[in-house]
Amino acid sequence: MADIAKLESELLAQIAAAPDEAALEALRVSALGKKGSVSELMKSLGTMSPEERKTQGPLLNGLRDAVTGAIAARKAALGDIALNARLASEAIDVSLPPRPESQGSVHPISQVLEEITLIFADMGFAVAEGPDIEYDDYNFTKLNIPPDHPARQMQDTFYVAPQGDESAHVLRTHTSPVQVRTMLNHQPPIRIISPGRTYRVDSDATHSPMFHQVEALVVDRGIHLGHLKWTVEEFCKAFFEIDTIELRARPSFFPFTEPSLEWDMRCDRSVPGQIKFGTGKDWLELGGSGMVHPRVLANCGIDPARYTGFAFGFGLDRMAMLKYGIPDIRSFFESDLRWLRHYGFAALDIPSLDGGLSR
Ligand code: FA5
């Protein structure tokens, strides 16, 4: 018994003093391995008389458990020590000035987002936001797309695991659920844009599984299609930085707007690799829009007998591609520094309506 207690205290002292994981592993093998000191003692149980086994068995089991527990505790402590040492050695002082040889630049998506926000702020729009992981109810049902409705197939959806409550969630397939969030929380007048990330099961040169949209929503008394047309027109003139543009509205279908329209802008693509706006015989697709469906207003607590509204949703990445001549949407998200140096914007050149959006 004295031997067991002595062995235990020796082993526990060695374990506590083990300087690293390799030394700890060597100790584990020498105590608990096939031929380890503790294992050998455990084997001797088989040669003992039943009486001896009754007294020695619990003592030996206690020894084995104490050594196993001490090794696990030391292993966790050594892991913490290693992590803290790594955190200390890799610490970055974010208050240091930038190195002159590594100049950062603004990503074209951030630039375009800044430009669009500025244009709409000038027209009196506030910016509203919503989460990337959205209620299925807000992404679809409240927007007049009930479960099992074929319109759900218009957008290939990433469904996500339950988020700890009863509600079904998705990665939002468009920025339109921000309309729902805004209307549920505010009565008209409403005038918002909501730029942000959106997700669909989609990937090629003009489609990305993660992309950006900007949504606009206006709800008030007497809002009509003329307001929608004027807003799209003014926005396009400011964004593409040209005074004359020609827009074309095509009838379309979205379950959450009635009537629904898609907008095209006149352009000239006769010179390969170039695009000129406001002239030419080609048309460029901008995005979808329409008058907010009365059922959507009612679903969100707004009286459709008193109020009407318009909404539109444009692809922000596509607008950046058009404005800055970027041929492939996937390159936005490849984190290639050479690409960013070519297409990026100087960090301190903040866009302004009078100083130039894209200087
Ligand atoms: C919508 O998402 C509607 N929520 C737009 C809307 C808002 C209509 C308000 C009416 C009222 P659509 O699925 O057409 O519509 O997408 C809008 C734009 O997002 C497209 O014109 C396109 O520019 C962009 N887009 C769609 N899928 C992708 C993708 N996978 N990658 C990049 N851009 C995409």
Coordinates of C-alpha atoms and ligand atoms in Angstrom, one line a residue:
M1 CA 0.0 0.0 0.0
A2 CA 2.9 2.3 0.9
D3 CA 4.4 1.5 -2.5
I4 CA 1.2 2.5 -4.3
A5 CA 1.0 5.8 -2.5
K6 CA 4.7 6.5 -3.1
L7 CA 4.3 5.6 -6.8
E8 CA 1.3 7.8 -7.1
S9 CA 2.9 10.9 -5.5
E10 CA 6.1 10.4 -7.7
L11 CA 4.0 10.1 -10.9
L12 CA 1.8 13.1 -10.0
A13 CA 4.9 15.2 -9.3
Q14 CA 6.5 14.2 -12.6
I15 CA 3.3 14.9 -14.5
A16 CA 2.9 18.3 -12.9
A17 CA 6.5 19.2 -13.9
A18 CA 6.2 17.9 -17.5
P19 CA 7.5 20.8 -19.6
D20 CA 5.7 20.0 -22.9
E21 CA 3.3 17.6 -24.6
A22 CA 6.1 15.2 -25.8
A23 CA 7.4 14.8 -22.2
L24 CA 3.9 14.2 -21.0
E25 CA 3.3 11.5 -23.6
A26 CA 6.5 9.8 -22.6
L27 CA 5.3 9.8 -19.0
R28 CA 1.9 8.4 -20.0
V29 CA 3.6 5.5 -21.8
S30 CA 5.9 4.8 -18.9
A31 CA 3.0 4.7 -16.5
L32 CA -0.1 3.6 -18.4
G33 CA 1.4 2.0 -21.5
K34 CA 1.4 -1.8 -22.1
K35 CA 4.5 -2.3 -20.0
G36 CA 4.1 0.9 -17.8
S37 CA 4.5 0.9 -14.0
V38 CA 0.8 1.2 -13.3
S39 CA -0.2 -1.3 -15.9
E40 CA 2.3 -3.9 -14.5
L41 CA 0.7 -3.4 -11.0
M42 CA -2.7 -3.8 -12.5
K43 CA -1.6 -7.1 -14.1
S44 CA -0.5 -8.4 -10.7
L45 CA -4.2 -8.3 -9.6
G46 CA -4.7 -11.6 -11.5
T47 CA -2.1 -13.4 -9.3
M48 CA -3.6 -12.2 -6.0
S49 CA -5.9 -14.1 -3.6
P50 CA -9.6 -13.0 -3.6
E51 CA -9.0 -11.2 -0.2
E52 CA -5.9 -9.4 -1.4
R53 CA -7.7 -8.4 -4.6
K54 CA -10.5 -6.9 -2.5
T55 CA -8.2 -4.5 -0.8
Q56 CA -5.6 -3.9 -3.6
G57 CA -8.1 -3.6 -6.4
P58 CA -9.7 -0.3 -5.3
L59 CA -6.3 1.1 -4.5
L60 CA -4.8 0.2 -7.9
N61 CA -7.9 1.5 -9.7
G62 CA -7.6 4.7 -7.7
L63 CA -3.9 5.0 -8.8
R64 CA -4.8 4.5 -12.4
D65 CA -7.6 7.1 -12.3
A66 CA -5.5 9.6 -10.5
V67 CA -2.7 9.3 -13.0
T68 CA -5.1 9.4 -16.0
G69 CA -6.9 12.5 -14.6
A70 CA -3.6 14.3 -13.9
I71 CA -2.3 13.6 -17.4
A72 CA -5.5 15.0 -18.9
A73 CA -5.4 18.1 -16.7
R74 CA -1.7 18.8 -17.5
K75 CA -2.4 18.3 -21.2
A76 CA -5.2 20.9 -21.1
A77 CA -2.9 23.3 -19.2
L78 CA 0.0 22.8 -21.6
G79 CA -2.5 23.5 -24.5
D80 CA -3.5 26.8 -22.9
I81 CA 0.1 27.8 -22.3
A82 CA 1.0 27.0 -26.0
L83 CA -2.1 29.0 -27.2
N84 CA -1.3 32.0 -25.0
A85 CA 2.4 32.0 -26.2
R86 CA 1.2 31.9 -29.8
L87 CA -1.3 34.7 -29.2
A88 CA 1.4 36.8 -27.6
S89 CA 3.9 36.1 -30.4
E90 CA 1.4 36.7 -33.2
A91 CA -0.2 39.9 -31.6
I92 CA -0.8 42.7 -34.1
D93 CA -0.7 46.3 -33.0
V94 CA -3.5 47.7 -35.1
S95 CA -2.6 51.3 -34.0
L96 CA 0.7 51.1 -35.9
P97 CA 0.9 53.3 -39.0
P98 CA 0.8 51.4 -42.3
R99 CA 4.0 50.2 -43.9
P100 CA 4.8 52.5 -46.8
E101 CA 5.4 49.6 -49.2
S102 CA 2.0 47.9 -48.7
Q103 CA -0.8 50.2 -49.7
G104 CA -4.4 49.1 -49.2
S105 CA -7.2 49.8 -51.6
V106 CA -11.0 49.8 -51.5
H107 CA -12.7 46.8 -53.0
P108 CA -15.0 47.7 -56.0
I109 CA -18.0 46.3 -54.1
S110 CA -17.4 48.6 -51.2
Q111 CA -16.9 51.5 -53.6
V112 CA -20.2 50.8 -55.4
L113 CA -22.0 50.3 -52.1
E114 CA -20.7 53.7 -50.9
E115 CA -21.7 55.3 -54.2
I116 CA -25.2 53.9 -54.2
T117 CA -25.8 54.8 -50.5
L118 CA -24.7 58.4 -51.3
I119 CA -27.0 58.7 -54.3
F120 CA -30.0 57.5 -52.3
A121 CA -29.1 59.5 -49.2
D122 CA -29.3 62.6 -51.4
M123 CA -32.8 61.6 -52.4
G124 CA -33.8 61.2 -48.7
F125 CA -33.6 57.4 -48.3
A126 CA -32.4 55.9 -45.0
V127 CA -30.3 52.7 -45.0
A128 CA -32.0 49.6 -43.4
E129 CA -30.3 46.3 -42.7
G130 CA -31.3 42.7 -42.0
P131 CA -29.4 39.5 -41.2
D132 CA -27.9 37.1 -43.7
I133 CA -29.5 34.1 -41.9
E134 CA -33.2 35.0 -42.3
Y135 CA -36.5 33.6 -41.3
D136 CA -38.1 31.5 -44.1
D137 CA -41.2 33.5 -43.2
Y138 CA -39.6 36.9 -44.0
N139 CA -37.7 35.6 -47.0
F140 CA -40.7 34.0 -48.6
T141 CA -44.1 33.6 -46.8
K142 CA -44.7 37.3 -45.9
L143 CA -43.6 38.2 -49.4
N144 CA -46.6 36.3 -50.7
I145 CA -44.6 33.1 -51.5
P146 CA -46.2 30.5 -49.2
P147 CA -44.6 27.1 -48.5
D148 CA -44.8 24.7 -51.5
H149 CA -45.6 27.6 -53.8
P150 CA -43.9 27.0 -57.2
A151 CA -42.5 30.6 -57.0
R152 CA -40.0 29.4 -54.4
Q153 CA -38.2 27.6 -57.2
M154 CA -37.4 31.0 -58.9
Q155 CA -34.6 31.2 -56.4
D156 CA -32.3 28.2 -55.6
T157 CA -32.2 28.4 -51.8
F158 CA -29.6 27.4 -49.2
Y159 CA -31.6 26.1 -46.3
V160 CA -29.9 26.2 -43.0
A161 CA -30.0 24.1 -39.8
P162 CA -32.4 25.1 -37.0
Q163 CA -31.2 28.1 -35.1
G164 CA -32.5 27.1 -31.6
D165 CA -36.1 28.0 -32.1
E166 CA -39.1 26.5 -34.0
S167 CA -38.7 28.8 -37.1
A168 CA -37.3 27.6 -40.4
H169 CA -34.3 29.7 -41.6
V170 CA -32.6 30.2 -44.9
L171 CA -29.6 32.2 -46.2
R172 CA -31.5 35.1 -47.6
T173 CA -31.9 34.8 -51.4
H174 CA -32.6 38.5 -51.9
T175 CA -32.7 41.7 -49.9
S176 CA -36.5 41.9 -50.0
P177 CA -37.0 40.4 -46.5
V178 CA -35.6 43.8 -45.2
Q179 CA -38.8 45.3 -46.7
V180 CA -40.7 43.0 -44.3
R181 CA -38.6 43.9 -41.3
T182 CA -39.0 47.6 -42.0
M183 CA -42.7 47.5 -42.6
L184 CA -43.3 45.3 -39.5
N185 CA -41.5 48.0 -37.4
H186 CA -42.5 51.3 -39.0
Q187 CA -45.7 52.8 -40.3
P188 CA -45.5 54.9 -43.5
P189 CA -44.0 57.2 -44.7
I190 CA -41.2 54.7 -45.5
R191 CA -38.2 55.5 -47.7
I192 CA -35.3 53.0 -47.4
I193 CA -32.6 51.2 -49.3
S194 CA -31.1 48.0 -48.0
P195 CA -27.8 47.0 -49.6
G196 CA -26.3 43.6 -48.5
R197 CA -25.2 40.1 -49.1
T198 CA -27.5 37.5 -50.7
Y199 CA -27.1 33.8 -51.4
R200 CA -28.3 31.4 -54.1
V201 CA -27.1 28.0 -55.3
D202 CA -25.7 29.4 -58.5
S203 CA -22.2 29.8 -60.0
D204 CA -20.8 31.0 -63.4
A205 CA -19.2 34.1 -64.9
T206 CA -22.3 36.2 -64.1
H207 CA -23.7 34.3 -61.1
S208 CA -22.1 33.8 -57.7
P209 CA -23.4 31.8 -54.8
M210 CA -22.8 34.9 -52.6
F211 CA -23.6 38.2 -54.3
H212 CA -25.0 41.6 -53.3
Q213 CA -28.2 43.3 -54.0
V214 CA -29.6 46.7 -53.2
E215 CA -33.3 47.0 -52.5
A216 CA -35.3 50.2 -52.5
L217 CA -38.7 50.6 -50.8
V218 CA -41.1 53.6 -50.7
V219 CA -44.5 53.3 -49.0
D220 CA -46.7 56.3 -48.5
R221 CA -50.1 57.7 -49.6
G222 CA -50.5 58.0 -53.4
I223 CA -47.3 56.4 -54.4
H224 CA -47.5 55.2 -58.1
L225 CA -45.5 53.8 -61.0
G226 CA -44.4 57.3 -62.0
H227 CA -42.5 57.7 -58.7
L228 CA -40.8 54.3 -59.4
K229 CA -39.8 55.3 -62.9
W230 CA -38.4 58.7 -61.7
T231 CA -36.4 57.1 -58.9
V232 CA -34.9 54.4 -61.1
E233 CA -34.0 57.1 -63.8
E234 CA -32.4 59.5 -61.3
F235 CA -30.5 56.7 -59.7
C236 CA -29.1 55.4 -63.0
K237 CA -28.1 58.9 -64.2
A238 CA -26.2 59.5 -60.9
F239 CA -24.7 56.0 -60.8
F240 CA -23.5 55.8 -64.4
E241 CA -22.5 59.5 -64.3
I242 CA -24.3 60.5 -67.5
D243 CA -27.0 63.2 -68.0
T244 CA -29.2 61.4 -70.6
I245 CA -30.3 57.8 -70.3
E246 CA -33.2 55.9 -71.9
L247 CA -35.0 53.3 -69.8
R248 CA -37.3 50.5 -71.0
A249 CA -39.8 48.8 -68.7
R250 CA -40.7 45.2 -69.5
P251 CA -43.6 43.4 -67.8
S252 CA -42.4 40.8 -65.4
F253 CA -43.5 38.7 -62.5
F254 CA -42.6 38.7 -58.8
P255 CA -45.0 37.3 -56.3
F256 CA -44.4 40.4 -54.0
T257 CA -45.2 43.1 -56.5
E258 CA -48.2 43.8 -58.8
P259 CA -47.7 45.0 -61.4
S260 CA -44.1 43.9 -61.8
L261 CA -41.5 45.4 -64.2
E262 CA -38.0 44.8 -65.2
W263 CA -35.8 47.7 -66.3
D264 CA -33.4 47.9 -69.1
M265 CA -31.1 50.8 -70.1
R266 CA -30.2 51.7 -73.6
C267 CA -26.5 51.1 -74.4
D268 CA -24.1 50.6 -77.2
R269 CA -22.0 47.3 -77.2
S270 CA -20.9 47.5 -80.9
V271 CA -17.2 47.9 -79.9
P272 CA -16.1 44.5 -78.4
G273 CA -15.1 44.8 -74.7
Q274 CA -16.7 48.3 -74.4
I275 CA -20.1 49.6 -73.3
K276 CA -21.5 53.1 -73.8
F277 CA -24.7 54.2 -72.0
G278 CA -27.5 56.5 -73.3
T279 CA -26.9 55.7 -77.0
G280 CA -26.8 52.6 -79.3
K281 CA -29.3 49.9 -80.0
D282 CA -28.6 47.4 -77.3
W283 CA -30.4 47.1 -73.9
L284 CA -28.8 46.3 -70.6
E285 CA -30.8 44.6 -67.9
L286 CA -30.8 46.4 -64.5
G287 CA -33.1 44.4 -62.2
G288 CA -36.7 43.8 -61.0
S289 CA -39.3 46.2 -59.5
G290 CA -43.0 46.8 -59.0
M291 CA -45.7 48.2 -56.9
V292 CA -45.7 46.4 -53.5
H293 CA -48.4 43.7 -53.6
P294 CA -51.4 44.7 -51.3
R295 CA -51.1 41.3 -49.6
V296 CA -47.5 42.0 -48.7
L297 CA -48.5 45.4 -47.1
A298 CA -51.3 43.6 -45.2
N299 CA -48.9 40.8 -44.1
C300 CA -46.6 43.4 -42.6
G301 CA -49.3 45.4 -40.8
I302 CA -49.8 48.2 -43.3
D303 CA -53.3 49.1 -44.5
P304 CA -53.3 48.6 -48.3
A305 CA -56.5 50.7 -48.5
R306 CA -54.6 53.8 -47.3
Y307 CA -51.1 53.2 -48.6
T308 CA -49.3 52.1 -51.7
G309 CA -45.6 51.5 -52.4
F310 CA -43.0 50.6 -54.9
A311 CA -39.9 48.5 -54.5
F312 CA -36.9 47.5 -56.7
G313 CA -34.0 45.2 -56.3
F314 CA -30.8 45.4 -58.4
G315 CA -27.7 43.3 -58.4
L316 CA -24.9 45.3 -56.9
D317 CA -22.1 43.1 -58.3
R318 CA -23.5 43.3 -61.8
M319 CA -23.7 47.1 -61.5
A320 CA -20.1 47.2 -60.4
M321 CA -19.1 44.9 -63.3
L322 CA -20.9 47.2 -65.8
K323 CA -19.6 50.5 -64.5
Y324 CA -16.0 49.4 -64.0
G325 CA -15.7 46.9 -66.9
I326 CA -15.1 43.8 -64.7
P327 CA -15.8 40.7 -66.9
D328 CA -16.2 37.8 -64.3
I329 CA -18.2 38.1 -61.1
R330 CA -16.1 35.3 -59.4
S331 CA -13.0 37.5 -59.5
F332 CA -14.6 39.8 -56.8
F333 CA -14.3 37.1 -54.2
E334 CA -10.9 35.4 -55.1
S335 CA -8.9 37.8 -52.8
D336 CA -6.2 38.1 -55.6
L337 CA -4.1 41.1 -54.6
R338 CA -3.1 41.8 -58.3
W339 CA -6.7 42.0 -59.2
L340 CA -7.5 44.3 -56.3
R341 CA -4.5 46.6 -57.2
H342 CA -5.9 46.8 -60.7
Y343 CA -9.6 47.4 -59.9
G344 CA -9.4 48.8 -56.4
F345 CA -9.9 52.4 -55.4
A346 CA -7.6 54.7 -53.4
A347 CA -8.6 54.5 -49.7
L348 CA -8.8 58.2 -49.1
D349 CA -10.8 59.1 -52.2
I350 CA -14.3 59.0 -50.6
P351 CA -16.9 59.3 -53.4
S352 CA -19.1 62.5 -53.3
L353 CA -21.9 63.7 -55.6
D354 CA -20.2 67.0 -56.4
G355 CA -16.6 65.8 -56.4
G356 CA -17.2 62.8 -58.6
L357 CA -18.4 59.3 -57.6
S358 CA -15.7 57.2 -59.2
R359 CA -12.6 59.4 -59.3
Ligands
FA5_1 C1 -35.1 39.6 -56.9 O1 -34.2 39.1 -56.2 C2 -36.2 40.5 -56.4 N1 -36.2 40.4 -54.9 C3 -36.0 41.9 -56.9 C4 -37.2 42.8 -56.6 C5 -37.2 43.6 -55.5 C6 -38.3 42.7 -57.5 C7 -38.3 44.4 -55.2 C8 -39.4 43.5 -57.2 C9 -39.4 44.4 -56.1 P1 -34.0 38.7 -59.1 O2 -34.1 37.2 -58.8 O3 -34.3 39.0 -60.5 O4 -35.1 39.5 -58.3 O5 -32.6 39.3 -58.7 C10 -32.3 40.7 -58.8 C11 -30.9 40.9 -59.4 O6 -30.0 40.2 -58.6 C12 -30.7 40.3 -60.8 O7 -31.2 41.3 -61.7 C13 -29.2 40.1 -60.8 O8 -28.6 41.4 -61.2 C14 -28.9 39.8 -59.4 N2 -28.6 38.4 -59.2 C15 -29.5 37.3 -59.1 N3 -28.9 36.2 -58.9 C16 -27.5 36.4 -58.9 C17 -26.4 35.7 -58.7 N4 -26.4 34.3 -58.5 N5 -25.2 36.3 -58.8 C18 -25.1 37.6 -59.0 N6 -26.2 38.4 -59.2 C19 -27.4 37.8 -59.1

